[in-house]
Amino acid sequence: MRKNFVEELRWRGMLAQIMPGTEELLQKEMVTAYLGTDPTADSLHIGHLCGIMMLRHLQRCGHRPVILVGGATGMIGDPSGKSQERNLLNDETLRHNQECIKAQVAKFLDFGEAPLSSTEGDTNAGEPSNKAIMVNNYDWMKDFTFLDFAREVGKHITVNYMMAKESVQQRLNGTARDGLSFTEFTYQLLQGYDFLYLYQHYGVKLQLGGNDQWGNMTTGTELIRRTLGNEVETFALTCPLITKSDGKKFGKTESGNIWLDPKRTTPYKFYQFWLNVSDDDAERYIKIFTSLDKETIDALIAEHKQDPGRRILQKRLAEETTVMVHSQEALDMAIEASNILFGKATKEALQKLDEQTFLDVFDGVPQYTIQKDQLGQVASELFTTTANVFSSKREIREFLKSGALSLNKEKLGDDRPITADDLIDGKYLLVQRGKKNYYLVTVD
């Protein structure tokens, strides 16, 4: 018996809308389903993770996931939930972004040894493999002329039908400053044609997406019905748009998106994001963003409620997501970096951190900048007059005497000169007063 994909999404809180007959189809046969993402950057961020996790669960339930990179539609922009058009990207940038995205998605899905061709997805060739594939709609749209599109696609969907979509209405009714361009108005037809093309060439019968995509997705099922006949059935299923418990947008911080690319968001910062979510959010997110089973999650929730201060849910959530997106090694480094602030650590531990992680760990502590030629001064001079970590030489000498002053996680026992040999990564000095007060001195 095939594992019930819809039920899996339902208990995880990942099901918003579903077309009638979808669950029955998924229980009856192996279904090929697709989810689209626009390659507007060379990395996904955690706002994309719910959709990617839907594909992960789909494959684990025995179905075949297809991820569509919108190389063509990414050149246009989707009005759904947006107040302005997107910037248009050139072909070289789109292809680069596609390869980067595939490398990230490969951590969640099994693509097999090589991408499959469309003939391998032919539904007439017996039951196909459920190995994931990635496709780019630019490949079938680039040679599609406007006249061909108007004749083969445009004639099947009325303007009245398109105008009734909520995403179009929002732009037309003045909630967006710049109105709605014809380019964006045609987006739902382009997305609808993707579904038609994928049905014909890959046997795709189901489209997955965020709930803001429901209008575009149902346009696809309608286009297929009107093009191929009423007997052809295709389906759509959406996940809710993820928000924080306070109603604010999920995945955004003061410094911007939380990216899956470690060059954009370090594993330490990624780990810290999940570690710092609220109890209510942790209870929802551990169902959505991990592959832990219901029994395990229910036990974690029960244990967490007995002693919320231990933050059991947040810690397990942070561990699971960091390993899934990055690696066990990245998690170990993130935990070690966290312990630098809140536990015992050594100078060697500091030196093992890459520069960006080091800066992320000490983001928000008081910072000072000095020049390299100012090194060589004794600590009581350098950390008072040059960088006023201490208000006076008398104060710093009291800290030195009591053993409460550390430099780069090592006790500073005497008022010695501070030299280039003391620098972390060739440019930083980490001063610690007592147990919790840190100061970062950057040497230019």
Coordinates of C-alpha atoms in Angstrom, one line a residue:
M1 CA 0.0 0.0 0.0
R2 CA 1.4 3.4 -1.1
K3 CA 1.9 5.8 1.8
N4 CA -0.8 8.5 1.7
F5 CA 0.9 11.8 0.6
V6 CA -2.1 14.0 1.3
E7 CA -2.4 12.6 4.8
E8 CA 1.3 13.2 5.3
L9 CA 0.9 16.9 4.3
R10 CA -2.3 17.2 6.4
W11 CA -0.9 16.2 9.8
R12 CA 2.2 18.3 9.1
G13 CA 0.0 21.4 8.5
M14 CA 1.3 21.6 4.9
L15 CA -2.1 21.4 3.1
A16 CA -4.1 24.4 2.1
Q17 CA -6.2 23.7 -1.0
I18 CA -6.7 20.5 -3.0
M19 CA -8.8 19.8 -6.1
P20 CA -11.4 17.0 -5.7
G21 CA -10.1 13.6 -6.8
T22 CA -6.4 14.4 -6.0
E23 CA -6.1 12.1 -3.0
E24 CA -7.8 9.2 -4.8
L25 CA -5.4 9.6 -7.8
L26 CA -2.4 9.5 -5.5
Q27 CA -3.6 6.3 -3.8
K28 CA -4.4 4.6 -7.1
E29 CA -1.1 5.1 -9.0
M30 CA 2.3 6.6 -9.0
V31 CA 1.8 10.2 -9.9
T32 CA 4.3 12.6 -11.5
A33 CA 3.9 16.0 -9.9
Y34 CA 5.7 19.3 -10.5
L35 CA 6.5 22.4 -8.5
G36 CA 7.9 25.6 -10.1
T37 CA 10.4 28.1 -8.8
D38 CA 11.8 31.2 -10.5
P39 CA 15.6 31.3 -10.8
T40 CA 15.8 35.0 -9.8
A41 CA 18.8 34.3 -7.6
D42 CA 21.6 31.6 -7.6
S43 CA 20.3 30.3 -4.3
L44 CA 17.0 29.3 -2.8
H45 CA 16.1 30.8 0.6
I46 CA 14.0 29.2 3.4
G47 CA 10.9 30.7 2.0
H48 CA 11.2 28.1 -0.8
L49 CA 11.6 25.2 1.7
C50 CA 8.0 24.4 2.2
G51 CA 7.6 23.6 -1.5
I52 CA 10.8 21.7 -1.6
M53 CA 9.7 19.6 1.4
M54 CA 6.4 18.9 -0.4
L55 CA 8.4 17.3 -3.2
R56 CA 10.6 15.4 -0.7
H57 CA 7.5 13.9 0.9
L58 CA 6.0 13.2 -2.5
Q59 CA 9.0 11.2 -3.5
R60 CA 9.1 9.4 -0.2
C61 CA 5.5 8.4 -0.7
G62 CA 6.5 6.7 -4.0
H63 CA 5.6 9.4 -6.4
R64 CA 7.8 11.2 -9.0
P65 CA 8.8 14.8 -8.3
V66 CA 9.6 17.3 -11.1
I67 CA 11.0 20.7 -10.2
L68 CA 10.5 23.3 -12.9
V69 CA 12.9 26.2 -13.1
G70 CA 11.1 29.1 -14.7
G71 CA 13.7 30.4 -17.0
A72 CA 11.0 31.8 -19.3
T73 CA 8.5 32.9 -16.7
G74 CA 11.4 34.3 -14.6
M75 CA 12.1 36.7 -17.5
I76 CA 8.6 38.1 -17.0
G77 CA 7.6 38.0 -13.3
D78 CA 4.5 36.6 -11.6
P79 CA 2.0 39.1 -10.2
S80 CA 0.8 36.7 -7.4
G81 CA 1.5 38.4 -4.1
K82 CA 3.8 40.9 -5.6
S83 CA 3.4 44.7 -5.7
Q84 CA 5.9 45.3 -8.5
E85 CA 7.3 43.5 -11.5
R86 CA 10.6 41.6 -11.1
N87 CA 13.8 42.5 -12.8
L88 CA 14.3 40.6 -16.0
L89 CA 17.4 38.3 -16.2
N90 CA 19.5 37.3 -19.2
D91 CA 20.0 33.7 -20.4
E92 CA 23.5 33.3 -19.0
T93 CA 22.4 34.4 -15.5
L94 CA 19.3 32.1 -15.6
R95 CA 21.4 29.1 -16.6
H96 CA 23.9 29.8 -13.8
N97 CA 21.1 30.1 -11.3
Q98 CA 19.5 26.9 -12.5
E99 CA 22.6 24.9 -11.9
C100 CA 23.1 26.4 -8.4
I101 CA 19.4 25.6 -7.5
K102 CA 19.7 22.0 -8.8
A103 CA 22.7 21.4 -6.6
Q104 CA 20.8 22.7 -3.6
V105 CA 17.6 20.7 -4.4
A106 CA 19.7 17.5 -4.8
K107 CA 20.2 17.5 -1.1
F108 CA 16.4 17.0 -0.7
L109 CA 15.5 14.8 -3.7
D110 CA 16.9 11.7 -5.3
F111 CA 17.8 12.6 -8.9
G112 CA 19.4 9.3 -9.6
E113 CA 22.7 9.1 -11.6
A114 CA 21.6 11.4 -14.3
P115 CA 18.6 13.6 -15.3
L116 CA 16.0 11.6 -17.3
S117 CA 14.9 12.6 -20.8
S118 CA 11.2 13.3 -21.6
T119 CA 10.9 9.9 -23.3
E120 CA 11.8 8.1 -20.1
G121 CA 8.8 9.8 -18.5
D122 CA 6.5 8.6 -21.3
T123 CA 3.5 7.1 -19.5
N124 CA 3.1 4.6 -22.4
A125 CA 6.4 3.0 -21.6
G126 CA 5.2 1.2 -18.4
E127 CA 5.5 2.6 -14.9
P128 CA 8.3 5.2 -14.9
S129 CA 11.0 5.7 -12.3
N130 CA 10.2 8.0 -9.5
K131 CA 13.7 9.6 -9.7
A132 CA 13.4 13.4 -9.6
I133 CA 14.1 15.5 -12.6
M134 CA 14.6 19.2 -13.2
V135 CA 13.3 21.0 -16.3
N136 CA 13.5 24.6 -17.5
N137 CA 10.5 26.1 -19.3
Y138 CA 12.8 28.3 -21.3
D139 CA 13.7 25.1 -23.3
W140 CA 10.2 24.8 -24.7
M141 CA 9.2 28.5 -24.7
K142 CA 12.3 30.0 -26.4
D143 CA 11.1 29.0 -30.0
F144 CA 7.4 29.4 -29.3
T145 CA 6.4 32.4 -31.5
F146 CA 3.7 34.9 -30.3
L147 CA 1.4 33.9 -33.1
D148 CA 1.8 30.2 -32.2
F149 CA 1.1 31.0 -28.6
A150 CA -2.0 33.1 -29.4
R151 CA -3.4 30.3 -31.6
E152 CA -2.5 27.3 -29.5
V153 CA -3.0 28.7 -26.0
G154 CA -4.7 32.1 -26.0
K155 CA -7.8 30.9 -27.8
H156 CA -8.7 28.4 -25.0
I157 CA -8.8 30.8 -22.1
T158 CA -11.1 33.9 -22.0
V159 CA -10.1 37.3 -20.7
N160 CA -13.1 37.1 -18.4
Y161 CA -11.6 33.9 -16.8
M162 CA -8.2 35.5 -16.4
M163 CA -9.6 38.8 -15.0
A164 CA -11.4 36.9 -12.2
K165 CA -8.1 35.7 -10.7
E166 CA -7.4 37.2 -7.3
S167 CA -3.8 38.0 -8.1
V168 CA -4.9 40.0 -11.2
Q169 CA -7.7 41.8 -9.3
Q170 CA -5.3 42.9 -6.6
R171 CA -3.1 44.6 -9.1
L172 CA -6.0 46.2 -11.1
N173 CA -7.8 47.5 -8.0
G174 CA -5.0 49.8 -7.0
T175 CA -3.3 47.8 -4.3
A176 CA -0.1 48.0 -6.4
R177 CA 1.4 51.3 -7.4
D178 CA 2.3 50.5 -10.9
G179 CA -0.8 48.6 -12.1
L180 CA -0.5 45.4 -14.1
S181 CA 1.5 45.1 -17.4
F182 CA 0.3 42.9 -20.3
T183 CA 3.5 40.9 -19.7
E184 CA 2.4 39.9 -16.2
F185 CA -1.2 39.5 -17.3
T186 CA -0.1 36.7 -19.6
Y187 CA 1.8 34.9 -16.8
Q188 CA -1.0 32.6 -15.8
L189 CA -1.3 31.5 -19.5
L190 CA 2.4 30.7 -19.6
Q191 CA 2.3 28.8 -16.3
G192 CA -0.8 27.0 -17.6
Y193 CA 1.0 26.0 -20.8
D194 CA 3.9 24.6 -18.6
F195 CA 1.4 22.2 -17.0
L196 CA 0.0 21.3 -20.5
Y197 CA 3.6 20.7 -21.8
L198 CA 4.6 18.7 -18.8
Y199 CA 1.4 16.6 -19.0
Q200 CA 2.1 15.8 -22.7
H201 CA 5.9 15.1 -22.4
Y202 CA 6.4 13.8 -18.8
G203 CA 3.0 12.5 -17.8
V204 CA 2.6 15.2 -15.1
K205 CA -0.9 15.1 -13.6
L206 CA -0.5 17.2 -10.5
Q207 CA 0.9 20.6 -9.8
L208 CA 2.1 21.6 -6.3
G209 CA 2.7 25.2 -5.1
G210 CA 2.1 27.8 -2.5
N211 CA -1.4 28.9 -1.8
D212 CA -0.8 32.2 -3.7
Q213 CA -0.4 30.2 -6.8
W214 CA -3.9 28.6 -6.7
G215 CA -5.3 30.8 -9.5
N216 CA -2.4 30.1 -11.9
M217 CA -2.5 26.4 -11.1
T218 CA -6.2 26.0 -11.8
T219 CA -5.7 28.0 -15.1
G220 CA -3.4 25.1 -16.0
T221 CA -5.9 22.4 -15.3
E222 CA -8.5 24.4 -17.2
L223 CA -6.2 24.9 -20.2
I224 CA -5.5 21.1 -20.3
R225 CA -9.2 20.3 -20.2
R226 CA -10.1 22.7 -22.9
T227 CA -7.1 21.7 -25.1
L228 CA -7.2 17.9 -24.8
G229 CA -10.8 17.3 -23.8
N230 CA -13.0 16.8 -20.8
E231 CA -11.8 13.3 -20.2
V232 CA -8.3 14.4 -19.3
E233 CA -8.0 15.1 -15.6
T234 CA -5.2 17.0 -13.9
F235 CA -5.0 18.2 -10.4
A236 CA -3.6 21.0 -8.1
L237 CA -2.6 21.0 -4.4
T238 CA -1.2 23.9 -2.4
C239 CA 0.6 24.4 0.9
P240 CA -0.2 27.4 3.1
L241 CA 2.0 30.5 3.0
I242 CA 4.2 30.1 6.1
T243 CA 4.2 33.0 8.6
K244 CA 5.5 33.5 12.1
S245 CA 3.1 33.3 15.0
D246 CA 3.0 37.1 15.2
G247 CA 1.8 37.2 11.6
K248 CA 5.0 38.6 10.2
K249 CA 6.7 37.1 7.1
F250 CA 8.6 33.9 7.6
G251 CA 12.2 33.7 6.7
K252 CA 13.1 37.3 6.8
T253 CA 15.5 38.9 9.3
E254 CA 16.6 42.5 9.7
S255 CA 19.6 41.7 7.5
G256 CA 17.4 40.0 4.8
N257 CA 16.6 36.5 3.6
I258 CA 18.0 33.3 5.2
W259 CA 19.6 31.7 2.2
L260 CA 20.5 28.0 1.7
D261 CA 23.8 29.0 0.1
P262 CA 26.5 29.0 2.9
K263 CA 28.2 31.9 1.1
R264 CA 25.1 34.1 1.6
T265 CA 24.0 32.8 5.0
T266 CA 26.6 30.9 7.1
P267 CA 25.5 27.6 8.6
Y268 CA 26.0 29.3 12.0
K269 CA 23.5 32.0 11.2
F270 CA 21.2 29.4 9.6
Y271 CA 21.3 27.3 12.7
Q272 CA 20.8 30.3 15.0
F273 CA 17.7 31.3 13.0
W274 CA 15.9 28.1 13.8
L275 CA 17.3 28.0 17.4
N276 CA 15.7 31.4 18.1
V277 CA 12.1 30.8 16.8
S278 CA 9.3 31.0 19.4
D279 CA 7.8 27.9 21.0
D280 CA 4.6 28.1 18.9
D281 CA 6.6 28.5 15.7
A282 CA 9.0 25.6 16.6
E283 CA 6.0 23.3 17.1
R284 CA 4.7 24.2 13.6
Y285 CA 8.1 24.4 11.8
I286 CA 9.4 21.0 13.0
K287 CA 6.5 19.3 11.2
I288 CA 7.0 21.4 8.0
F289 CA 10.7 21.6 7.7
T290 CA 12.0 18.2 8.8
S291 CA 11.3 14.6 7.8
L292 CA 10.9 13.4 11.3
D293 CA 7.8 11.1 11.7
K294 CA 4.7 11.9 13.6
E295 CA 5.5 9.7 16.6
T296 CA 9.0 11.3 17.1
I297 CA 7.6 14.9 16.7
D298 CA 4.7 14.2 19.1
A299 CA 7.2 12.9 21.7
L300 CA 9.4 16.0 21.2
I301 CA 6.5 18.4 21.6
A302 CA 5.4 16.6 24.8
E303 CA 8.9 16.7 26.2
H304 CA 9.3 20.3 25.3
K305 CA 6.1 21.3 27.1
Q306 CA 7.3 19.7 30.3
D307 CA 10.3 22.1 30.4
P308 CA 10.1 24.9 27.7
G309 CA 13.3 26.5 29.1
R310 CA 15.4 23.6 27.7
R311 CA 14.2 24.6 24.1
I312 CA 14.2 20.9 23.1
L313 CA 12.0 21.6 20.0
Q314 CA 14.2 24.5 18.8
K315 CA 17.4 22.6 19.2
R316 CA 16.1 19.5 17.3
L317 CA 14.6 21.7 14.6
A318 CA 17.9 23.6 14.2
E319 CA 19.9 20.4 14.1
E320 CA 17.6 18.7 11.5
T321 CA 17.4 21.6 9.1
T322 CA 21.1 22.5 9.3
V323 CA 22.2 18.9 8.5
M324 CA 19.6 18.6 5.7
V325 CA 20.6 21.9 4.0
H326 CA 24.3 21.9 4.8
S327 CA 25.9 18.8 6.5
Q328 CA 26.7 17.2 9.8
E329 CA 30.1 18.9 9.7
A330 CA 28.4 22.3 9.2
L331 CA 26.1 21.6 12.2
D332 CA 29.1 20.6 14.4
M333 CA 30.8 23.9 13.5
A334 CA 27.6 25.9 14.1
I335 CA 27.2 24.3 17.6
E336 CA 30.9 24.9 18.3
A337 CA 30.5 28.5 17.2
S338 CA 27.5 28.9 19.5
N339 CA 29.4 27.6 22.4
I340 CA 32.1 30.3 22.0
L341 CA 29.6 32.8 23.2
F342 CA 27.8 30.8 25.8
G343 CA 30.3 28.2 26.9
K344 CA 34.0 27.5 27.4
A345 CA 36.1 27.8 24.3
T346 CA 39.7 28.2 23.3
K347 CA 41.7 30.4 20.9
E348 CA 42.0 27.4 18.7
A349 CA 38.2 27.2 18.4
L350 CA 38.1 30.8 17.3
Q351 CA 40.8 30.2 14.7
K352 CA 38.9 27.3 13.2
L353 CA 36.0 29.6 12.3
D354 CA 35.9 31.1 8.8
E355 CA 35.9 34.9 8.8
Q356 CA 32.1 35.3 8.0
T357 CA 31.1 32.9 10.8
F358 CA 33.4 34.6 13.2
L359 CA 31.8 38.0 12.4
D360 CA 28.3 36.4 12.6
V361 CA 29.0 35.0 16.1
F362 CA 30.0 38.5 17.3
D363 CA 27.5 40.4 15.4
G364 CA 26.0 43.1 17.7
V365 CA 28.9 43.3 20.2
P366 CA 30.6 46.7 20.6
Q367 CA 33.2 47.1 17.9
Y368 CA 36.3 49.3 17.5
T369 CA 38.7 49.9 14.6
I370 CA 42.4 50.6 15.0
Q371 CA 45.3 50.9 12.6
K372 CA 48.0 48.2 12.3
D373 CA 50.7 50.6 13.3
Q374 CA 49.0 51.1 16.6
L375 CA 49.8 47.5 17.6
G376 CA 52.7 47.0 20.0
Q377 CA 51.1 49.1 22.8
V378 CA 50.5 47.4 26.1
A379 CA 47.0 46.3 26.8
S380 CA 46.2 49.1 29.3
E381 CA 47.1 51.7 26.6
L382 CA 45.6 50.0 23.6
F383 CA 42.2 49.1 25.2
T384 CA 41.7 52.5 26.8
T385 CA 43.2 55.3 24.8
T386 CA 43.2 53.7 21.3
A387 CA 40.1 51.5 21.6
N388 CA 38.1 52.6 24.7
V389 CA 37.0 49.1 25.8
F390 CA 37.8 50.3 29.3
S391 CA 37.2 53.8 30.7
S392 CA 40.6 54.1 32.4
K393 CA 43.9 52.3 32.9
R394 CA 43.0 51.8 36.5
E395 CA 39.8 49.9 35.5
I396 CA 41.7 47.6 33.1
R397 CA 44.4 46.9 35.6
E398 CA 41.8 45.8 38.1
F399 CA 40.4 43.3 35.6
L400 CA 43.9 42.1 34.8
K401 CA 44.7 41.6 38.5
S402 CA 41.4 39.7 39.2
G403 CA 41.9 37.5 36.1
A404 CA 38.7 38.7 34.6
L405 CA 40.1 39.9 31.3
S406 CA 40.6 37.6 28.3
L407 CA 42.1 38.2 24.9
N408 CA 40.9 35.7 22.2
K409 CA 39.5 33.4 24.8
E410 CA 42.8 33.3 26.8
K411 CA 43.3 34.9 30.1
L412 CA 45.5 38.0 29.9
G413 CA 47.7 37.7 32.9
D414 CA 49.8 40.8 32.7
D415 CA 49.9 44.2 31.0
R416 CA 51.9 43.0 28.0
P417 CA 52.2 44.5 24.5
I418 CA 49.5 43.4 22.0
T419 CA 51.1 42.5 18.7
A420 CA 50.2 41.1 15.2
D421 CA 50.8 37.6 16.7
D422 CA 47.6 38.1 18.7
L423 CA 45.4 38.7 15.7
I424 CA 42.6 36.2 14.8
D425 CA 42.4 35.8 11.0
G426 CA 45.1 38.4 10.7
K427 CA 42.8 41.3 11.6
Y428 CA 40.7 40.8 14.8
L429 CA 41.2 41.0 18.6
L430 CA 38.4 39.6 20.8
V431 CA 38.4 41.2 24.2
Q432 CA 36.3 39.7 27.0
R433 CA 35.4 41.4 30.3
G434 CA 34.1 38.9 32.8
K435 CA 32.0 36.1 31.4
K436 CA 29.5 37.8 29.1
N437 CA 30.9 41.1 27.9
Y438 CA 32.6 40.9 24.5
Y439 CA 34.3 43.6 22.4
L440 CA 35.6 43.2 18.9
V441 CA 38.6 45.2 17.7
T442 CA 39.3 45.2 14.0
V443 CA 42.8 46.1 12.8
D444 CA 42.9 47.8 9.4

